[in-house]
Coordinates of C-alpha atoms and ligand atoms in Angstrom, one line a residue:
X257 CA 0.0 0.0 0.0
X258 CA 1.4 3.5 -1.1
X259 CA 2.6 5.9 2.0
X260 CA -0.6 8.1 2.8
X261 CA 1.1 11.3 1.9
X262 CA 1.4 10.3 -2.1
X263 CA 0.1 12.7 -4.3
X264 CA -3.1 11.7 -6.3
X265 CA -2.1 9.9 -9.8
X266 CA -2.9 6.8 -11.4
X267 CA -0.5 5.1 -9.7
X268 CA -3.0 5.6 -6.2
X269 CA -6.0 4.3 -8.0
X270 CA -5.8 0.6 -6.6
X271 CA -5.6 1.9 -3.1
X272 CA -8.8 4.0 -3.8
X273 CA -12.2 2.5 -1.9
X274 CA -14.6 1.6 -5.4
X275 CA -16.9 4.3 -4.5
X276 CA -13.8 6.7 -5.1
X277 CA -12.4 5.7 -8.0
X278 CA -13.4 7.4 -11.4
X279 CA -16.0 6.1 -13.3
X280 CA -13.7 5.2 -16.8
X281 CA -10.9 3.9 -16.7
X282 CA -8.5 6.8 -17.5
X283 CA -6.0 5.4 -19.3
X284 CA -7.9 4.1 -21.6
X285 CA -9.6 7.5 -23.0
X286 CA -8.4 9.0 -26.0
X287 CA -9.2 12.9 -26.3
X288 CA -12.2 14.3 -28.1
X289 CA -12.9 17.7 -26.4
X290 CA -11.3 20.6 -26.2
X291 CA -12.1 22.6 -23.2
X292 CA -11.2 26.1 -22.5
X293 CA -11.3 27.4 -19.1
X294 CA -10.4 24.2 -17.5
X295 CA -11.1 25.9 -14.0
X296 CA -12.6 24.4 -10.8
X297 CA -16.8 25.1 -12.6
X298 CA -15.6 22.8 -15.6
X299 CA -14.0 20.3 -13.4
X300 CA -17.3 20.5 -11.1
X301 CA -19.6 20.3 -14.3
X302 CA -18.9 19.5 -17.9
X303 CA -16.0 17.4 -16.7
X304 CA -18.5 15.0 -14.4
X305 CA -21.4 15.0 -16.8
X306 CA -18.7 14.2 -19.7
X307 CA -17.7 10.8 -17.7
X308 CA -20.8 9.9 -16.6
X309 CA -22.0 9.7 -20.3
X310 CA -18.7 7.9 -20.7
X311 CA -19.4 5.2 -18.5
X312 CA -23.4 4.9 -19.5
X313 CA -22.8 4.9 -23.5
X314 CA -19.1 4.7 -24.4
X315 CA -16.9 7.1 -26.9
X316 CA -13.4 8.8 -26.4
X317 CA -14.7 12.2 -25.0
X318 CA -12.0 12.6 -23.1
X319 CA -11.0 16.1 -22.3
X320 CA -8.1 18.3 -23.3
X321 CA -8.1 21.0 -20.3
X322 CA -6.8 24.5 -21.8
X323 CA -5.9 26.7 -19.4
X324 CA -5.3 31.0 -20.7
X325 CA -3.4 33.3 -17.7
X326 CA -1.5 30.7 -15.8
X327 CA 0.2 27.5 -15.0
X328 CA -1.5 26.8 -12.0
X329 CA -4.3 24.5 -13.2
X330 CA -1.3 22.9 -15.2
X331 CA 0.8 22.3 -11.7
X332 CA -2.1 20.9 -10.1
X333 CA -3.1 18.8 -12.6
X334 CA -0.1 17.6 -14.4
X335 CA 1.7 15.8 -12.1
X336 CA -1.6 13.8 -10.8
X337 CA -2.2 12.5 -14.4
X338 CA -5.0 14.9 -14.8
X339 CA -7.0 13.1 -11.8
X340 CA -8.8 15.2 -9.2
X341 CA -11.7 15.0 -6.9
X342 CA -15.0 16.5 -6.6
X343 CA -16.0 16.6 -2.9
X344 CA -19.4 17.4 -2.9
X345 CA -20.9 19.0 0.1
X346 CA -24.7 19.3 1.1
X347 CA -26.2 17.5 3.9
X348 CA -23.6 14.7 3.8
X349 CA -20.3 15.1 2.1
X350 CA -18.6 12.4 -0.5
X351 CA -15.8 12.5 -2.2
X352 CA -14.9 10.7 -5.9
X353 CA -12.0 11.2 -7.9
X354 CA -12.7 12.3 -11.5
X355 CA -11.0 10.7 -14.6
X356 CA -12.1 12.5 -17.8
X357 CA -9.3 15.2 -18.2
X358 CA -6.7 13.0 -20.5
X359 CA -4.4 16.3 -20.8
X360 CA -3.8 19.7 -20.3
X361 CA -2.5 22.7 -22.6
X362 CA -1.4 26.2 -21.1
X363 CA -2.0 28.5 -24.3
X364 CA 0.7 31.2 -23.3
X365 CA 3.4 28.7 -24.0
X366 CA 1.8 25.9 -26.7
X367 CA -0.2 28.2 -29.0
X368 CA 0.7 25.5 -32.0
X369 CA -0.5 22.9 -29.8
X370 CA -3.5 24.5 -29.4
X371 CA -3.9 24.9 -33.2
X372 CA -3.1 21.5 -33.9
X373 CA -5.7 19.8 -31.2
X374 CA -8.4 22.3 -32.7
X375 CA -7.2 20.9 -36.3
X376 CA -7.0 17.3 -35.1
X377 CA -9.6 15.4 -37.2
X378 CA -10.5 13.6 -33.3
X379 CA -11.2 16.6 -31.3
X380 CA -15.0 17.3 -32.6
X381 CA -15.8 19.1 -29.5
X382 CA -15.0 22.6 -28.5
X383 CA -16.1 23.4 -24.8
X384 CA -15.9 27.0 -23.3
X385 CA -16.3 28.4 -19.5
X386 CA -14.1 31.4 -20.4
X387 CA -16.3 33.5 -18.1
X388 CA -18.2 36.6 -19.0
X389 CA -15.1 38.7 -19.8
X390 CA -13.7 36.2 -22.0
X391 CA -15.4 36.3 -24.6
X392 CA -14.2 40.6 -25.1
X393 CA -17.3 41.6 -25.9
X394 CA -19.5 44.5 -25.4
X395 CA -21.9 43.2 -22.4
X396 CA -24.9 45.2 -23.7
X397 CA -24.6 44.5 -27.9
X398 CA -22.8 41.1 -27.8
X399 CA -20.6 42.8 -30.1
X400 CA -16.8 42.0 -30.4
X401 CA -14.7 44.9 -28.6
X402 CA -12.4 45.3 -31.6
X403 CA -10.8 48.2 -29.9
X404 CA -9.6 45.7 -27.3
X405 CA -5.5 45.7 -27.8
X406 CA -5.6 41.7 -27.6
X407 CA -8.5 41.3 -30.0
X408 CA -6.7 44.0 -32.6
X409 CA -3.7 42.2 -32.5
X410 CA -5.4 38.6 -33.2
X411 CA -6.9 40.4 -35.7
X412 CA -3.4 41.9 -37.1
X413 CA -1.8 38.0 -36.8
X414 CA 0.7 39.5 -34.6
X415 CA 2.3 36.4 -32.9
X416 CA 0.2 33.8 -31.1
X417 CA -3.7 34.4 -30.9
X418 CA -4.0 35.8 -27.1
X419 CA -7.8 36.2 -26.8
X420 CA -10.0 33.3 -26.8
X421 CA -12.1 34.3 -30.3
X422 CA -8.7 34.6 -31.8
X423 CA -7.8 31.1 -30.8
X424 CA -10.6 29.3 -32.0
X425 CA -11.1 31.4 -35.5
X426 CA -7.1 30.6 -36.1
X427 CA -8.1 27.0 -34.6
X428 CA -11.0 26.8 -37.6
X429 CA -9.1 28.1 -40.0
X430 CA -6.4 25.3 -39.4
X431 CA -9.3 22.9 -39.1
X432 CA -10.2 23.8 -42.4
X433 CA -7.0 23.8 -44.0
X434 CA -6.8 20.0 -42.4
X435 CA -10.2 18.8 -43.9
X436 CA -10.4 17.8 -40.5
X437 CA -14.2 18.0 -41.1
X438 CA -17.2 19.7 -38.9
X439 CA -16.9 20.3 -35.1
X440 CA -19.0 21.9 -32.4
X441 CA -18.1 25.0 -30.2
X442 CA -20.1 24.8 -27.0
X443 CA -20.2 27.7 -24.7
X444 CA -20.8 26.8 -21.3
X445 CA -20.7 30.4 -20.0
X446 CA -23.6 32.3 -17.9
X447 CA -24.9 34.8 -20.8
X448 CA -27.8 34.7 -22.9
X449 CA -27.8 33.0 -26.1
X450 CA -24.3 31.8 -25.7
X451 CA -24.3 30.2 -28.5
X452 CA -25.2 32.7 -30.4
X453 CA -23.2 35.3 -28.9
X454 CA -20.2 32.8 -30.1
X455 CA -21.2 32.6 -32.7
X456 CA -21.5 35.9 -33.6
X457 CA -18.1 36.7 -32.2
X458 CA -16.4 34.6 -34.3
X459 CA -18.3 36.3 -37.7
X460 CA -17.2 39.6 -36.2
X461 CA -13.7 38.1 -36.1
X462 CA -13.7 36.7 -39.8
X463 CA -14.9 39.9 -40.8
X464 CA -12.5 41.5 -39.8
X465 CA -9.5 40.0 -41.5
X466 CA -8.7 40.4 -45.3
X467 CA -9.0 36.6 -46.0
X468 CA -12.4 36.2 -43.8
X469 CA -14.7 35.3 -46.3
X470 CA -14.3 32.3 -47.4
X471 CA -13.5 31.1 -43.9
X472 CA -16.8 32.4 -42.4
X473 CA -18.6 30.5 -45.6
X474 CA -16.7 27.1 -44.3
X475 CA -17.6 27.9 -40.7
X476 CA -21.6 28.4 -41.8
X477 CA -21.4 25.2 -43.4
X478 CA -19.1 22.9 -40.3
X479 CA -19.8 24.5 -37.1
X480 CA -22.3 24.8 -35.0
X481 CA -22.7 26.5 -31.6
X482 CA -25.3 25.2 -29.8
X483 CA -26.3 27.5 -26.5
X484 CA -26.0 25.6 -23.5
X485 CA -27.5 26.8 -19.6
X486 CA -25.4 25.5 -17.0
X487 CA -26.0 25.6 -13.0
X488 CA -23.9 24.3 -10.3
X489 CA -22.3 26.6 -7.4
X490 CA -18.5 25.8 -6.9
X491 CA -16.7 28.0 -4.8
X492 CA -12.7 28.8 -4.7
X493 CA -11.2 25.6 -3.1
X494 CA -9.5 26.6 -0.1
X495 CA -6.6 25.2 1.5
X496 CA -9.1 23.9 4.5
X497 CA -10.5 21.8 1.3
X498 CA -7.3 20.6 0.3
X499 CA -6.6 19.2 3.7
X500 CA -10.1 17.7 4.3
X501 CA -9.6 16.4 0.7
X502 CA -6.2 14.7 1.3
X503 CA -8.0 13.2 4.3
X504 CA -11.0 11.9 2.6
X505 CA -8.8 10.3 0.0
X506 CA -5.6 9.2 1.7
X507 CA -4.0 10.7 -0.7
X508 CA -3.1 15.0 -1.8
X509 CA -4.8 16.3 -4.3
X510 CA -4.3 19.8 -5.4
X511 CA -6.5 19.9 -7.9
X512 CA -9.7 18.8 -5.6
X513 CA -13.2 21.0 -6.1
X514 CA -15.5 21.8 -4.1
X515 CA -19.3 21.8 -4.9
X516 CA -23.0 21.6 -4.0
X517 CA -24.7 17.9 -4.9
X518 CA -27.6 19.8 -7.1
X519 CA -26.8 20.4 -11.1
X520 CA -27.9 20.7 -13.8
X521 CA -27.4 21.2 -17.5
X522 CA -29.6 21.9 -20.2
X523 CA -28.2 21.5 -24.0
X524 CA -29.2 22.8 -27.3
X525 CA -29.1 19.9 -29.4
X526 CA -27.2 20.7 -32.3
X527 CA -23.9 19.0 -32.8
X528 CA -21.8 19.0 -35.9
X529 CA -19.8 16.3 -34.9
X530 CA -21.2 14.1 -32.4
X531 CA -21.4 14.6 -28.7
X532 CA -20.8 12.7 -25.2
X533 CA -24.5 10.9 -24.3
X534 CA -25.4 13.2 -21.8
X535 CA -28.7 12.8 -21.3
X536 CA -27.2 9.9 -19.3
X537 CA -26.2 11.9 -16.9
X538 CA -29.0 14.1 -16.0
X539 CA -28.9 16.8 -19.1
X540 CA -31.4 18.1 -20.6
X541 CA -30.8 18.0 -24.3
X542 CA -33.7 20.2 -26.1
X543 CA -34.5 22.4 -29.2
X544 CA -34.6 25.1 -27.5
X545 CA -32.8 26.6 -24.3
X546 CA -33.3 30.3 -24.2
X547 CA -36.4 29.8 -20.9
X548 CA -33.8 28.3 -19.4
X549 CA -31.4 30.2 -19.9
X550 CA -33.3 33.6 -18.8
X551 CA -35.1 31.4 -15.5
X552 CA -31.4 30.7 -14.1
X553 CA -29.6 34.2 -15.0
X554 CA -32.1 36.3 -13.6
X555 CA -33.5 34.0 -10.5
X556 CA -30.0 32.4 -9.2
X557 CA -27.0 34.9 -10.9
X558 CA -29.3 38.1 -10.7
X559 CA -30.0 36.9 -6.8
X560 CA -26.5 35.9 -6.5
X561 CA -25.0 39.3 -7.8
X562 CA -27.5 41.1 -5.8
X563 CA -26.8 39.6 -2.5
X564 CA -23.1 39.5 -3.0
X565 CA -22.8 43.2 -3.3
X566 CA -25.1 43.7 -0.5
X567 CA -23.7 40.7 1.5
X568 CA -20.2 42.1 0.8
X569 CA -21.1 45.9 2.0
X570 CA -22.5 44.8 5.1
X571 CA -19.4 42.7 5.8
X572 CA -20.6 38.9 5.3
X573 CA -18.0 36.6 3.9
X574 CA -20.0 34.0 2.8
X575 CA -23.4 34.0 1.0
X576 CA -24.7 31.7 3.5
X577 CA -23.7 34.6 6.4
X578 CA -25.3 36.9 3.8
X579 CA -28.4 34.8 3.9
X580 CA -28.9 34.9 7.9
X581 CA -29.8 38.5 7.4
X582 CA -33.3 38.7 7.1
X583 CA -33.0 42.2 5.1
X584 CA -31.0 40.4 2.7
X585 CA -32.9 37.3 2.6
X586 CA -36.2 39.0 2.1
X587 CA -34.4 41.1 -0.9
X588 CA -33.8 37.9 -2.1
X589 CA -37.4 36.2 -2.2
X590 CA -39.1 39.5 -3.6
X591 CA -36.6 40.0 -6.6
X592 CA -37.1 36.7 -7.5
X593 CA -41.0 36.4 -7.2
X594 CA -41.9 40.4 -7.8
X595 CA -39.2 41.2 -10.4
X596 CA -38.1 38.4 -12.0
X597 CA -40.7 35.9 -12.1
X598 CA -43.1 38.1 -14.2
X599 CA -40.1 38.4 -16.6
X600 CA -40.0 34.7 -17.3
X601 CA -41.3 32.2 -20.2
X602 CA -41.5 29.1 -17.6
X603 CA -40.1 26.0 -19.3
X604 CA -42.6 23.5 -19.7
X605 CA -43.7 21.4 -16.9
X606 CA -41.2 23.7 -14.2
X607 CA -42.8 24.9 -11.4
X608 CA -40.8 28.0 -10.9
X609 CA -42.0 28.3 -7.3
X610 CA -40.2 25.4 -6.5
X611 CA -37.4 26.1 -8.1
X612 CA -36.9 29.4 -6.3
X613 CA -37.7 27.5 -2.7
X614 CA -34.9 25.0 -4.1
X615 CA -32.3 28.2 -5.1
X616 CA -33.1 29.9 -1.7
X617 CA -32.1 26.5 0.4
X618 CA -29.1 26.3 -2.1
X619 CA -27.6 29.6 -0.9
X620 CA -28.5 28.8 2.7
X621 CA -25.6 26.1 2.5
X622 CA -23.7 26.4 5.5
X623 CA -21.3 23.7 4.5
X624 CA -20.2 25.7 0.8
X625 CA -18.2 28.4 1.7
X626 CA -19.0 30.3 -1.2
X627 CA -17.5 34.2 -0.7
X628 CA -19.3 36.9 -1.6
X629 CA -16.3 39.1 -3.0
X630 CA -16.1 36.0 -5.8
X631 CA -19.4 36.8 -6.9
X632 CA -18.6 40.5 -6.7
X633 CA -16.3 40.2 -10.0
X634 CA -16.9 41.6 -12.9
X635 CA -20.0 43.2 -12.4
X636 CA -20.2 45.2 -15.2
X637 CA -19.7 41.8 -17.0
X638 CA -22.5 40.6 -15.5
X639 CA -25.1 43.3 -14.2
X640 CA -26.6 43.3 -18.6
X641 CA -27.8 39.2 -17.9
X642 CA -28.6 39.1 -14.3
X643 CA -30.5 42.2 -13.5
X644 CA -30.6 45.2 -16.4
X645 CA -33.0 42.9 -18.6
X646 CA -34.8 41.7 -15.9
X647 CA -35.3 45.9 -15.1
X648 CA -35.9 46.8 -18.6
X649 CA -38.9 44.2 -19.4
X650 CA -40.6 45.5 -16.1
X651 CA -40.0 49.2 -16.6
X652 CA -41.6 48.5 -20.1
X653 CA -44.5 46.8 -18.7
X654 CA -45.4 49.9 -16.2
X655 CA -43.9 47.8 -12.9
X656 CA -41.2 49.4 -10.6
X657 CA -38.4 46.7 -10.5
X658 CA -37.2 47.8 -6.4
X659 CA -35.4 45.2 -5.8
X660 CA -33.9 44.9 -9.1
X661 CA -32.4 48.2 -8.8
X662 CA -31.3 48.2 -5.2
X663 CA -29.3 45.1 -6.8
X664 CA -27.9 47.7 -9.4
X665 CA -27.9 50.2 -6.3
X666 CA -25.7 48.2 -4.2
X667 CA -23.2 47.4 -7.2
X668 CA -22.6 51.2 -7.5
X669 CA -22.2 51.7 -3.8
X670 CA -19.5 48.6 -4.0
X671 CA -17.7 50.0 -7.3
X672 CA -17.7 53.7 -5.8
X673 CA -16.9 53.2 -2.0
X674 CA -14.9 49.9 -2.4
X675 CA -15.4 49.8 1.3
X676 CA -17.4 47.9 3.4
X677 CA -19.5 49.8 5.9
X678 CA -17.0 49.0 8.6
X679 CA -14.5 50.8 6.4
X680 CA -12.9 47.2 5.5
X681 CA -11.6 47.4 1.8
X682 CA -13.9 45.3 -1.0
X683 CA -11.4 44.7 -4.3
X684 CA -12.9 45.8 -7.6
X685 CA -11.7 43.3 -9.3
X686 CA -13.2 43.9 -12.9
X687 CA -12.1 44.1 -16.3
X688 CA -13.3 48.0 -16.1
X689 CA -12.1 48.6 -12.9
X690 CA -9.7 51.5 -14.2
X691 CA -12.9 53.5 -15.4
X692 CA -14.6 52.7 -12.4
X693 CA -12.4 54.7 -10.5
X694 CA -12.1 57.2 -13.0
X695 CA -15.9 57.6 -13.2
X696 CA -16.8 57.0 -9.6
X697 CA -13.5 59.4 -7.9
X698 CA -15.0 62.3 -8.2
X699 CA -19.0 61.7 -7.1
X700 CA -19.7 63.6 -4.0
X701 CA -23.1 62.3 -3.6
X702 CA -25.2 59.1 -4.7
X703 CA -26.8 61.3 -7.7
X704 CA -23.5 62.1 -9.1
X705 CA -22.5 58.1 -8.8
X706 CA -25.3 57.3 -10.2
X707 CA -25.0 60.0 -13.0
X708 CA -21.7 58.7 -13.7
X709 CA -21.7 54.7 -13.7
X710 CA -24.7 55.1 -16.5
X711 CA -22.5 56.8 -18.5
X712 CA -21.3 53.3 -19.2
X713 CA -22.8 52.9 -22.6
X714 CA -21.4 49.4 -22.9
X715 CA -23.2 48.0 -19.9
X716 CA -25.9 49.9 -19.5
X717 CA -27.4 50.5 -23.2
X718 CA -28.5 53.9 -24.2
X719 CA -32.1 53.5 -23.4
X720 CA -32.1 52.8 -19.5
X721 CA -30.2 55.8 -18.3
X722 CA -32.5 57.7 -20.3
X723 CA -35.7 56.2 -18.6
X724 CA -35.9 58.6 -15.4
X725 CA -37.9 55.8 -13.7
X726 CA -35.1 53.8 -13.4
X727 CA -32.7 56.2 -12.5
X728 CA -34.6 57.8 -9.6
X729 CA -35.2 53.8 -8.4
X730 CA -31.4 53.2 -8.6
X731 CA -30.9 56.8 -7.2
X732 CA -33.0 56.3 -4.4
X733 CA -31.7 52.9 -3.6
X734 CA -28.1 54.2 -3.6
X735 CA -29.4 56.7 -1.4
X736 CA -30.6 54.5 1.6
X737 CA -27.6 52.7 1.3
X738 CA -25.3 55.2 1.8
X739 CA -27.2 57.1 4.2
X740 CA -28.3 54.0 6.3
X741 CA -26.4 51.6 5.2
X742 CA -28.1 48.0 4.2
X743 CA -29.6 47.5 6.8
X744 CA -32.0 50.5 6.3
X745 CA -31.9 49.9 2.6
X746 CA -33.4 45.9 2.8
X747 CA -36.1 46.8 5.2
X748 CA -39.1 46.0 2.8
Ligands
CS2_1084 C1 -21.9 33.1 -9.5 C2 -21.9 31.9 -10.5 O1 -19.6 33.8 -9.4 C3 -20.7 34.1 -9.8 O2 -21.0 35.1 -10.5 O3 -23.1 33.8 -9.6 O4 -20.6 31.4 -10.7 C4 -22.8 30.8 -9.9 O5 -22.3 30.2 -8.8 C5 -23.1 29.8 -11.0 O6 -23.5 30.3 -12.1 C6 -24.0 28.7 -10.5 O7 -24.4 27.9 -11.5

């Protein structure tokens, strides 16, 4: 029996209990995704779905990982033989090591890797959780930001693509040159119409260069990019995790993630290429995901934005701490039912009560240590998807969306104050945090922040600043914060 302090790897799999051991057998799985993004959601998510379908119906979807900013993933990862666990926590917690990551690719250093796996004729799957901000678009047109200096240079060819449209449009157009035949790109990102936001991106990109044409033409006729809604809450691991991990399994693992037992994943089913079966491990594979998609961004991520902010500013790590106030909570419940739920085409057969009873327990997890700071990046990635639609289809149907906007509200008072209200410093960590600060340095008073953060055309759109209903909701919210903080600002 191996010493107790190894390091997770396929030699440790015979002294794994069955009910730990992954599902395939590891070594035997060739590679037929890509995924980029290979963070702790995928490994949480895709990556368990992905083996589950393995194990129910066959096929070599195993997964090359691709990781963008660092090696970190990679150094986890690598020297385990791509093996890590999933402890899930909820009433009970259980721990299983997962074995569909084959391999791993860090695109700063193997760019022509990267082209050749998206060229190979056996990768016919493209998998994204790139988050929000990857994708460099603007948040309220779904346009690509070809100002951006990383997309212009993709666009110029100059060295290595660094942005993730310019990977997979160079990728194609390798693919192409291969005959390597069709292939699906599947984003598995929180924002409407994913698919089609992809998609779109990528025309924008082949537009854009002198030799486009005929590659957008092959792309039309060989890709397609299904939208996809995916839902599981998986906090940062911590090191406590790491340590309850290696005691759970016998073994360290530093690439363990942590995660709730409830997910789900609904699919549009349109695959160029083939796909992993699934529907054998819980998806939902349908014509059509766009209820979906809307019912989980604005009830869990518009919820989860909105309580983060306010959770943050009062000075609660944890969403769960968040959720013991009762001002927060009862935020929580009347966004959802008052603002949302009139916003939403209900899938067939859901019963959206439920599922909002089901989100509210979620949150209430004392055992996911979920921070709220996490949830407080990139809000201006994010505010468009979880709350400015859900605003703009009520203002439009003569409702006042309150909670909505003391949502928006409590972003402003985060990005302006970047204090907590025990003075404690909140990091604006945002791809427009720069602005931000530019925007916000000068506002004297809650008007003037407001005034100033709905200058920002490429969140907010140019028709909601203009609607003075919701500025004097978000002004008034802002207000209450500031001048009694949220506690006085949740009292309903
Ligand atoms: C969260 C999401 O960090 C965030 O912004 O709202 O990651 C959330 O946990 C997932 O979308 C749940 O499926």
């Amino acid at each position: 029996m191996a010493p107790r302090t190894d390091r997770l790897g396929f030699s440790a799999l015979a002294d794994l209990p069955a009910a730990q051991r992954p599902l395939v057998d590891p070594r035997a799985l060739g590679v037929g995704i890509a995924h980029l993004g290979i963070g702790a959601f995928h490994r949480a998510h895709q990556a368990v779905f992905t083996e589950e379908a393995i194990a129910a119906a066959g096929g070599d979807w195993g997964i090359c990982g691709v990781t963008q900013r660092s090696r970190g993933v990679l150094e986890q990862l690598q020297p385990q033989d791509g093996l890590y666990s999933v402890l899930v926590r909820g009433e009970d917690t259980s721990l299983r090591v997962a074995g569909a990551v084959r391999d791993l690719l860090f695109v700063a250093e193997e760019g022509e890797r990267l082209q050749a796996l998206l060229a190979a004729p056996t990768t016919r799957l493209v998998t994204l959780t790139v988050t929000e901000k990857g994708y460099r678009h603007d948040p309220a047109t779904g346009r690509l930001r070809r100002t951006d200096p990383d997309v212009a240079a993709d666009l110029a060819g100059d060295g290595p693509p660094r942005t993730v449209v310019g990977q997979l449009v160079r990728g194609l157009q390798a693919r192409r040159a291969a005959d390597a035949g069709p292939i699906t790109l599947l984003s598995c990102d929180n924002l409407p119409a994913n698919g089609e936001v992809l998609r779109g991106l990528v025309t924008d990109f082949c537009a854009a260069l002198p030799d486009g044409e005929s590659l957008a033409t092959w792309i039309a006729e060989s890709v397609s990019f299904p939208s996809s809604m995916v839902d599981r809450i998986v906090p940062a691991t911590t090191d406590d995790d790491r340590a309850e991990a290696a005691k759970l399994l016998g073994f360290s693992d530093r690439g363990v993630v942590v995660t709730e037992p409830f997910r789900q994943w609904v699919v549009e089913d349109h695959f160029a290429a083939g796909r992993p079966a699934w529907e054998h491990a819980g998806a939902v594979l349908t014509a059509d995901v766009a209820p979906y998609e809307a019912m989980k961004l604005r009830l869990l991520n518009g919820s989860h934005s909105t309580l983060a902010y306010l959770g943050a500013l009062a000075g609660h790590a944890h969403v769960a701490d968040a959720m013991a106030d009762p001002g927060i909570a009862g935020v929580v419940a009347h966004l959802m039912a008052e603002d949302v739920e009139p916003t939403l085409a209900v899938p067939d057969g859901y019963d959206v009560a439920a599922y909002q009873r089901e989100l509210i327990e979620r949150f209430h997890n004392p055992a996911l240590r979920h921070r709220t700071v996490q949830i407080a990046m990139d809000g201006t990635q994010k505010l468009p998807q979880r709350l400015l639609g859900t605003i703009a289809d009520r203002l439009a149907a003569g409702a006042e969306p309150r909670f909505a906007c003391l949502g928006v509200a409590a972003w402003m008072r985060y990005v302006w104050t970047a204090r907590a209200e025990d003075g404690a410093p909140l990091p604006v960590d945002d791809p427009l945090a720069e602005r931000l600060r530019e925007l916000t340095a000068d506002a004297a008073t809650p008007q003037a922040a407001v005034d100033a953060l709905l200058s920002l055309e490429e969140v907010f759109g140019a028709e909601l600043p203009a609607n003075d209903r919701f500025c004097d909701l978000v002004t008034d919210a802002l207000e209450a914060l500031t001048k009694g903080g949220v506690a006085a600002a949740t009292q309903i």
